């Protein structure tokens, strides 16, 4: 048996064999599978694929020959799992479309999923060219050099174009403005949920990177990254990136939960990288959250509290931040006992950027006026002034 083993090993270096198309074990069927992974790379670039034994039982030595179309791909290196002793690889005929590798002196048997070797492949064909990575000859042996039955699962190799992945914000739970590669949310006073979707045309997403831009108005930001079944907390900063690995799937969400009394104005840069290290250009989303109530104060020419005034008293309010709207409400009680309620919008003072608002309360005769102002900021936080 041992001599037959050495003879087969020699034959692997000098003869070809019939091409074996990819086979798979039927679902639920037991037995060992020798699998070649599929790969892809742009022209003149390299990638790696593994050759693996699945459901191995007492696997000790192996001899494998792999064939391919040399006008599409070239094997330029073979790394055999170092747990196997006496490993050898032959690349002398790589330009003719086949290589071989194996071990001959290992005495230990391995079970389960066993990595046998890693092939380094160089794309030499044109974009779209494809070839099988076929195991055309193999001998799998136990420590006693007895044959172990197996089936083959062949791989493929495709010459890919230099196309980076695409990451898209498919939805945000607040209204947004979109310009070029920048999305800007309106101000809000509650959590913001951003749904990301990432796509690659074949080789697969490696990861998505998220970080704060240098111009972001916050230096760090606590977020929750999640998919339908898994989530994790992370901190976005300007100096480091959060890596969202491919394991989260093609879609994931980023959620920001604000604290009371917090203002967040953060610009997040995001991009994805595929398994060939093709990287898309960064895109950006600015998220604006404000949970701080606007502070309102009366300023001149508002009459002081308790002032006797002749005519329609002008009321002017100043806010600590821009307001979306300001309304004055109250009532006028005349000396005859008649009361007139009012609830009117105030007018923004030109040039105040929404921080100053004015209104004249209509009064027809001697009366006592009681009023306050309700201001709503751009994030819809509402506060009420003192009563006068």
Short mmCIF file of C-alpha atoms in Angstrom, two decimals:
data_model
loop_
_atom_site.label_atom_id
_atom_site.label_comp_id
_atom_site.label_asym_id
_atom_site.label_seq_id
_atom_site.Cartn_x
_atom_site.Cartn_y
_atom_site.Cartn_z
CA UNK A 1 0.00 0.00 0.00
CA UNK A 2 2.78 2.44 0.89
CA UNK A 3 4.54 1.86 -2.43
CA UNK A 4 1.23 2.36 -4.25
CA UNK A 5 0.85 5.60 -2.33
CA UNK A 6 4.26 6.88 -3.44
CA UNK A 7 3.54 5.90 -7.03
CA UNK A 8 0.30 7.83 -7.02
CA UNK A 9 2.13 10.81 -5.58
CA UNK A 10 4.57 10.69 -8.51
CA UNK A 11 1.78 10.32 -11.04
CA UNK A 12 0.14 13.47 -9.76
CA UNK A 13 3.07 15.44 -11.12
CA UNK A 14 3.10 14.00 -14.63
CA UNK A 15 -0.36 12.97 -15.81
CA UNK A 16 -3.76 14.57 -16.21
CA UNK A 17 -7.16 13.13 -15.58
CA UNK A 18 -10.74 13.59 -16.53
CA UNK A 19 -12.34 16.80 -15.29
CA UNK A 20 -14.65 16.27 -12.34
CA UNK A 21 -17.59 18.65 -12.19
CA UNK A 22 -18.62 19.95 -8.74
CA UNK A 23 -20.48 17.42 -6.61
CA UNK A 24 -22.29 17.96 -3.33
CA UNK A 25 -23.48 15.54 -0.72
CA UNK A 26 -27.24 15.24 -0.58
CA UNK A 27 -28.79 16.86 2.46
CA UNK A 28 -28.45 14.62 5.50
CA UNK A 29 -25.97 12.28 3.80
CA UNK A 30 -22.81 11.51 5.75
CA UNK A 31 -19.32 11.24 4.32
CA UNK A 32 -16.24 13.30 3.62
CA UNK A 33 -16.25 16.16 1.13
CA UNK A 34 -13.10 17.64 -0.41
CA UNK A 35 -14.06 21.21 -1.22
CA UNK A 36 -12.33 23.92 -3.25
CA UNK A 37 -13.62 27.40 -2.47
CA UNK A 38 -14.58 29.78 -5.26
CA UNK A 39 -12.74 33.05 -5.80
CA UNK A 40 -12.64 36.20 -7.89
CA UNK A 41 -10.20 38.99 -8.56
CA UNK A 42 -9.69 41.82 -11.03
CA UNK A 43 -7.21 41.24 -13.84
CA UNK A 44 -3.58 41.07 -12.66
CA UNK A 45 -4.69 40.94 -9.02
CA UNK A 46 -4.46 37.97 -6.65
CA UNK A 47 -6.76 36.32 -4.14
CA UNK A 48 -6.73 33.12 -2.13
CA UNK A 49 -9.03 30.11 -1.87
CA UNK A 50 -8.93 27.23 0.58
CA UNK A 51 -9.04 23.51 -0.05
CA UNK A 52 -10.84 21.88 2.87
CA UNK A 53 -11.92 18.42 4.00
CA UNK A 54 -15.41 18.45 5.53
CA UNK A 55 -16.68 15.62 7.74
CA UNK A 56 -13.20 14.14 7.78
CA UNK A 57 -12.63 10.90 9.71
CA UNK A 58 -9.06 9.96 10.59
CA UNK A 59 -7.60 11.92 7.65
CA UNK A 60 -3.82 11.64 7.76
CA UNK A 61 -2.34 12.12 4.26
CA UNK A 62 -3.59 13.37 0.94
CA UNK A 63 -2.54 13.86 -2.67
CA UNK A 64 -4.56 16.35 -4.71
CA UNK A 65 -4.30 17.65 -8.25
CA UNK A 66 -6.27 20.73 -9.30
CA UNK A 67 -6.82 21.78 -12.91
CA UNK A 68 -8.03 25.09 -14.38
CA UNK A 69 -8.00 27.20 -17.52
CA UNK A 70 -4.59 28.94 -17.55
CA UNK A 71 -5.91 31.66 -19.87
CA UNK A 72 -8.19 32.77 -17.02
CA UNK A 73 -6.26 32.15 -13.80
CA UNK A 74 -2.84 31.05 -12.60
CA UNK A 75 -1.94 29.37 -9.30
CA UNK A 76 1.13 31.21 -8.07
CA UNK A 77 1.51 29.72 -4.58
CA UNK A 78 0.32 26.83 -2.40
CA UNK A 79 0.47 26.88 1.39
CA UNK A 80 -0.22 23.48 2.97
CA UNK A 81 -1.56 23.24 6.51
CA UNK A 82 1.55 22.96 8.74
CA UNK A 83 -0.06 20.29 10.92
CA UNK A 84 0.71 17.86 8.10
CA UNK A 85 4.31 16.67 7.95
CA UNK A 86 6.14 15.86 4.74
CA UNK A 87 4.11 18.36 2.71
CA UNK A 88 5.09 19.10 -0.88
CA UNK A 89 3.63 21.17 -3.71
CA UNK A 90 4.41 21.11 -7.42
CA UNK A 91 3.78 24.28 -9.45
CA UNK A 92 5.95 23.27 -12.43
CA UNK A 93 2.92 22.92 -14.68
CA UNK A 94 0.94 25.88 -13.36
CA UNK A 95 1.20 27.66 -16.72
CA UNK A 96 -0.26 24.58 -18.39
CA UNK A 97 -3.30 24.58 -16.12
CA UNK A 98 -2.65 22.23 -13.21
CA UNK A 99 -0.82 22.01 -9.92
CA UNK A 100 -0.55 19.30 -7.27
CA UNK A 101 0.20 19.10 -3.57
CA UNK A 102 0.11 16.58 -0.75
CA UNK A 103 1.67 14.94 2.26
CA UNK A 104 3.28 11.52 2.63
CA UNK A 105 4.68 11.03 6.13
CA UNK A 106 2.00 12.22 8.51
CA UNK A 107 0.97 9.69 11.16
CA UNK A 108 -1.85 11.57 12.90
CA UNK A 109 -5.50 11.32 11.85
CA UNK A 110 -7.72 14.40 11.92
CA UNK A 111 -11.51 14.65 12.14
CA UNK A 112 -14.19 17.20 11.34
CA UNK A 113 -13.46 20.20 9.15
CA UNK A 114 -9.78 20.17 8.24
CA UNK A 115 -8.04 22.90 6.26
CA UNK A 116 -5.72 21.21 3.79
CA UNK A 117 -4.17 24.05 1.78
CA UNK A 118 -4.55 27.62 0.56
CA UNK A 119 -4.03 28.46 -3.12
CA UNK A 120 -2.97 31.93 -4.22
CA UNK A 121 -4.63 32.71 -7.56
CA UNK A 122 -3.74 35.45 -10.04
CA UNK A 123 -6.33 36.65 -12.54
CA UNK A 124 -4.84 36.67 -16.04
CA UNK A 125 -7.97 36.64 -18.19
CA UNK A 126 -10.34 39.40 -19.17
CA UNK A 127 -13.23 40.76 -17.14
CA UNK A 128 -16.02 38.19 -16.96
CA UNK A 129 -13.84 35.19 -17.81
CA UNK A 130 -14.57 32.15 -15.64
CA UNK A 131 -13.06 28.72 -15.06
CA UNK A 132 -13.64 25.76 -12.81
CA UNK A 133 -11.11 24.92 -10.10
CA UNK A 134 -11.41 21.17 -10.50
CA UNK A 135 -9.99 18.42 -8.35
CA UNK A 136 -9.04 16.09 -11.20
CA UNK A 137 -7.14 13.58 -9.11
CA UNK A 138 -7.04 12.85 -5.40
CA UNK A 139 -6.09 10.21 -2.87
CA UNK A 140 -7.16 10.62 0.76
CA UNK A 141 -5.60 8.24 3.27
CA UNK A 142 -5.79 7.37 6.97
CA UNK A 143 -2.68 6.75 9.18
CA UNK A 144 -2.57 3.17 7.94
CA UNK A 145 -2.48 4.43 4.35
CA UNK A 146 -5.94 3.04 3.66
CA UNK A 147 -8.22 4.91 1.27
CA UNK A 148 -10.94 7.12 2.76
CA UNK A 149 -14.05 7.54 0.54
CA UNK A 150 -14.95 11.10 -0.41
CA UNK A 151 -16.88 13.23 -2.83
CA UNK A 152 -15.70 16.41 -4.52
CA UNK A 153 -17.07 19.93 -4.37
CA UNK A 154 -15.20 21.93 -7.02
CA UNK A 155 -14.87 25.70 -7.05
CA UNK A 156 -14.80 28.42 -9.70
CA UNK A 157 -12.73 31.49 -10.41
CA UNK A 158 -14.02 34.65 -12.06
CA UNK A 159 -12.11 37.67 -13.36
CA UNK A 160 -13.88 40.64 -11.80
CA UNK A 161 -13.90 44.31 -12.64
CA UNK A 162 -12.66 46.97 -10.24
CA UNK A 163 -16.09 47.79 -8.89
CA UNK A 164 -16.28 48.96 -5.26
CA UNK A 165 -19.27 48.09 -3.11
CA UNK A 166 -22.17 50.48 -2.59
CA UNK A 167 -23.53 51.59 0.79
CA UNK A 168 -26.88 53.35 0.83
CA UNK A 169 -28.96 54.98 3.53
CA UNK A 170 -32.33 53.52 2.60
CA UNK A 171 -34.37 55.12 5.37
CA UNK A 172 -34.20 57.54 8.29
CA UNK A 173 -36.99 57.99 10.81
CA UNK A 174 -36.90 61.79 10.48
CA UNK A 175 -37.17 64.08 7.46
CA UNK A 176 -33.92 64.69 5.59
CA UNK A 177 -32.38 66.92 2.96
CA UNK A 178 -30.18 65.18 0.40
CA UNK A 179 -27.43 66.94 -1.56
CA UNK A 180 -24.81 64.95 -3.49
CA UNK A 181 -23.21 62.54 -0.98
CA UNK A 182 -24.57 64.31 2.12
CA UNK A 183 -27.80 63.58 3.97
CA UNK A 184 -28.85 66.10 6.62
CA UNK A 185 -31.63 65.32 9.06
CA UNK A 186 -33.99 67.96 10.35
CA UNK A 187 -33.65 68.84 14.01
CA UNK A 188 -35.47 66.40 16.25
CA UNK A 189 -35.83 65.79 19.97
CA UNK A 190 -36.00 61.99 19.93
CA UNK A 191 -33.86 59.04 18.86
CA UNK A 192 -32.71 58.79 15.26
CA UNK A 193 -32.67 55.47 13.41
CA UNK A 194 -30.66 55.15 10.18
CA UNK A 195 -31.09 52.05 8.00
CA UNK A 196 -28.01 51.15 5.94
CA UNK A 197 -27.93 48.75 3.00
CA UNK A 198 -24.69 47.55 1.43
CA UNK A 199 -24.22 45.71 -1.84
CA UNK A 200 -21.38 44.20 -3.79
CA UNK A 201 -21.53 42.66 -7.26
CA UNK A 202 -20.03 39.29 -6.49
CA UNK A 203 -16.97 38.99 -4.29
CA UNK A 204 -18.87 40.09 -1.20
CA UNK A 205 -18.72 42.82 1.42
CA UNK A 206 -15.78 42.65 3.81
CA UNK A 207 -16.84 45.43 6.16
CA UNK A 208 -18.42 48.87 6.47
CA UNK A 209 -16.53 51.63 8.29
CA UNK A 210 -18.20 54.42 10.27
CA UNK A 211 -16.57 57.44 11.89
CA UNK A 212 -17.14 61.09 12.76
CA UNK A 213 -15.74 63.64 10.32
CA UNK A 214 -13.12 66.12 11.47
CA UNK A 215 -15.65 68.94 11.07
CA UNK A 216 -18.31 67.21 13.16
CA UNK A 217 -19.48 69.42 16.04
CA UNK A 218 -19.23 66.54 18.51
CA UNK A 219 -16.03 64.62 19.19
CA UNK A 220 -17.66 61.34 20.21
CA UNK A 221 -21.07 59.78 19.82
CA UNK A 222 -22.64 56.72 21.44
CA UNK A 223 -24.57 54.55 18.96
CA UNK A 224 -26.20 51.14 18.75
CA UNK A 225 -25.49 49.00 15.66
CA UNK A 226 -27.89 46.14 15.00
CA UNK A 227 -29.53 43.79 12.57
CA UNK A 228 -32.65 41.68 13.14
CA UNK A 229 -31.00 39.34 15.64
CA UNK A 230 -27.87 41.02 17.01
CA UNK A 231 -26.81 44.42 18.31
CA UNK A 232 -23.80 46.04 19.93
CA UNK A 233 -22.96 49.41 21.48
CA UNK A 234 -20.16 51.46 20.00
CA UNK A 235 -18.60 54.90 20.22
CA UNK A 236 -18.04 56.93 17.07
CA UNK A 237 -15.03 59.25 17.19
CA UNK A 238 -13.05 61.42 14.83
CA UNK A 239 -9.86 59.40 15.26
CA UNK A 240 -11.05 55.80 14.91
CA UNK A 241 -13.55 53.78 12.91
CA UNK A 242 -16.33 51.42 13.88
CA UNK A 243 -16.09 48.30 11.73
CA UNK A 244 -19.37 46.60 10.83
CA UNK A 245 -18.33 43.18 9.57
CA UNK A 246 -20.07 41.21 6.85
CA UNK A 247 -21.58 38.96 9.53
CA UNK A 248 -24.28 41.55 10.20
CA UNK A 249 -25.62 40.93 6.71
CA UNK A 250 -26.52 43.29 3.87
CA UNK A 251 -28.65 45.58 6.08
CA UNK A 252 -28.08 47.07 9.50
CA UNK A 253 -29.28 50.03 11.56
CA UNK A 254 -27.52 52.75 13.50
CA UNK A 255 -29.51 54.24 16.38
CA UNK A 256 -28.71 57.31 18.48
CA UNK A 257 -30.53 57.68 21.79
CA UNK A 258 -30.15 61.25 23.11
CA UNK A 259 -30.07 62.18 26.78
CA UNK A 260 -32.25 64.92 28.23
CA UNK A 261 -30.60 68.30 27.83
CA UNK A 262 -28.24 67.18 25.06
CA UNK A 263 -27.50 68.77 21.69
CA UNK A 264 -26.03 66.51 19.00
CA UNK A 265 -24.85 67.82 15.65
CA UNK A 266 -22.78 64.98 14.26
CA UNK A 267 -21.60 64.23 10.73
CA UNK A 268 -20.89 60.54 10.15
CA UNK A 269 -18.73 59.29 7.29
CA UNK A 270 -19.45 55.78 5.99
CA UNK A 271 -18.10 53.50 3.27
CA UNK A 272 -17.76 49.79 2.54
CA UNK A 273 -14.85 47.62 1.46
CA UNK A 274 -15.24 44.35 -0.45
CA UNK A 275 -13.15 41.20 -0.13
CA UNK A 276 -10.81 42.39 -2.88
CA UNK A 277 -10.19 45.58 -0.87
CA UNK A 278 -12.08 47.70 -3.40
CA UNK A 279 -13.25 50.72 -1.40
CA UNK A 280 -16.11 53.03 -2.23
CA UNK A 281 -15.87 56.78 -1.74
CA UNK A 282 -17.08 58.05 1.62
CA UNK A 283 -20.61 59.30 1.99
CA UNK A 284 -21.94 61.40 4.84
CA UNK A 285 -24.98 61.85 7.03
CA UNK A 286 -25.42 64.73 9.47
CA UNK A 287 -27.67 63.90 12.41
CA UNK A 288 -29.12 66.74 14.49
CA UNK A 289 -30.79 66.11 17.83
CA UNK A 290 -31.72 68.73 20.43
CA UNK A 291 -33.38 67.87 23.74
CA UNK A 292 -32.65 71.24 25.37
CA UNK A 293 -35.72 73.41 26.03
CA UNK A 294 -35.45 76.96 24.67
CA UNK A 295 -35.12 79.64 27.34
CA UNK A 296 -37.46 82.58 26.77
CA UNK A 297 -37.11 86.05 28.26
CA UNK A 298 -38.93 89.32 27.71
CA UNK A 299 -36.81 92.20 26.44
CA UNK A 300 -37.35 95.87 25.62
CA UNK A 301 -39.73 97.36 24.55
CA UNK A 302 -41.86 94.92 26.54
CA UNK A 303 -43.41 96.85 29.45
CA UNK A 304 -42.22 95.79 32.88
CA UNK A 305 -44.52 93.58 34.89
CA UNK A 306 -47.32 95.67 36.45
CA UNK A 307 -46.72 98.69 34.18
CA UNK A 308 -49.61 101.04 33.36
CA UNK A 309 -49.51 101.42 29.60
CA UNK A 310 -51.47 103.53 27.18
CA UNK A 311 -52.29 101.87 23.85
CA UNK A 312 -51.41 98.42 22.54
CA UNK A 313 -48.47 97.08 24.60
CA UNK A 314 -45.60 95.73 22.42
CA UNK A 315 -44.31 92.36 23.57
CA UNK A 316 -40.86 91.18 22.51
CA UNK A 317 -39.38 87.83 23.44
CA UNK A 318 -35.79 86.61 23.07
CA UNK A 319 -34.92 82.90 22.88
CA UNK A 320 -31.69 81.14 23.75
CA UNK A 321 -31.86 79.39 20.36
CA UNK A 322 -33.69 79.81 17.05
CA UNK A 323 -37.40 79.11 17.25
CA UNK A 324 -39.58 77.51 14.63
CA UNK A 325 -42.53 79.48 15.99
CA UNK A 326 -43.62 81.65 18.91
CA UNK A 327 -47.17 82.26 20.08
CA UNK A 328 -48.50 84.66 22.68
CA UNK A 329 -51.54 83.69 24.67
CA UNK A 330 -53.52 85.18 27.52
CA UNK A 331 -56.55 87.42 28.11
CA UNK A 332 -57.56 91.06 28.44
CA UNK A 333 -59.95 91.88 31.29
CA UNK A 334 -61.70 95.23 30.93
CA UNK A 335 -62.96 97.33 33.87
CA UNK A 336 -66.55 96.41 32.97
CA UNK A 337 -65.70 92.76 33.68
CA UNK A 338 -65.49 91.66 30.07
CA UNK A 339 -62.66 89.19 29.32
CA UNK A 340 -61.22 88.62 25.86
CA UNK A 341 -58.91 85.64 25.33
CA UNK A 342 -56.19 85.68 22.68
CA UNK A 343 -53.76 83.14 21.25
CA UNK A 344 -51.87 84.56 18.31
CA UNK A 345 -48.66 83.94 16.42
CA UNK A 346 -45.81 86.36 16.99
CA UNK A 347 -43.74 87.85 14.19
CA UNK A 348 -40.06 87.03 13.82
CA UNK A 349 -37.79 90.05 14.09
CA UNK A 350 -35.84 90.49 10.86
CA UNK A 351 -32.18 89.55 11.17
CA UNK A 352 -32.63 87.74 14.48
CA UNK A 353 -32.35 84.25 12.92
CA UNK A 354 -35.45 83.17 14.79
CA UNK A 355 -34.24 84.21 18.22
CA UNK A 356 -36.43 87.34 18.62
CA UNK A 357 -40.18 87.66 18.15
CA UNK A 358 -42.58 90.57 18.61
CA UNK A 359 -46.31 91.18 18.94
CA UNK A 360 -48.68 94.01 19.94
CA UNK A 361 -51.58 93.01 22.16
CA UNK A 362 -54.77 94.72 20.98
CA UNK A 363 -56.38 96.59 23.89
CA UNK A 364 -59.48 98.78 23.50
CA UNK A 365 -59.84 100.73 26.73
CA UNK A 366 -58.77 100.39 30.34
CA UNK A 367 -57.92 96.79 31.11
CA UNK A 368 -55.60 94.35 32.81
CA UNK A 369 -53.55 92.13 30.48
CA UNK A 370 -52.23 88.71 31.50
CA UNK A 371 -50.03 86.86 28.99
CA UNK A 372 -47.19 84.43 28.33
CA UNK A 373 -45.26 83.23 25.29
CA UNK A 374 -44.91 79.64 24.08
CA UNK A 375 -41.81 79.01 21.95
CA UNK A 376 -41.07 75.90 19.88
CA UNK A 377 -37.49 75.36 18.70
CA UNK A 378 -36.31 73.67 15.49
CA UNK A 379 -36.26 70.26 17.20
CA UNK A 380 -39.86 70.75 18.40
CA UNK A 381 -38.91 71.30 22.02
CA UNK A 382 -41.56 73.54 23.60
CA UNK A 383 -41.18 75.93 26.54
CA UNK A 384 -43.28 78.63 28.11
CA UNK A 385 -42.16 82.01 29.40
CA UNK A 386 -43.13 83.52 32.73
CA UNK A 387 -46.62 84.98 33.01
CA UNK A 388 -47.02 88.75 33.04
#
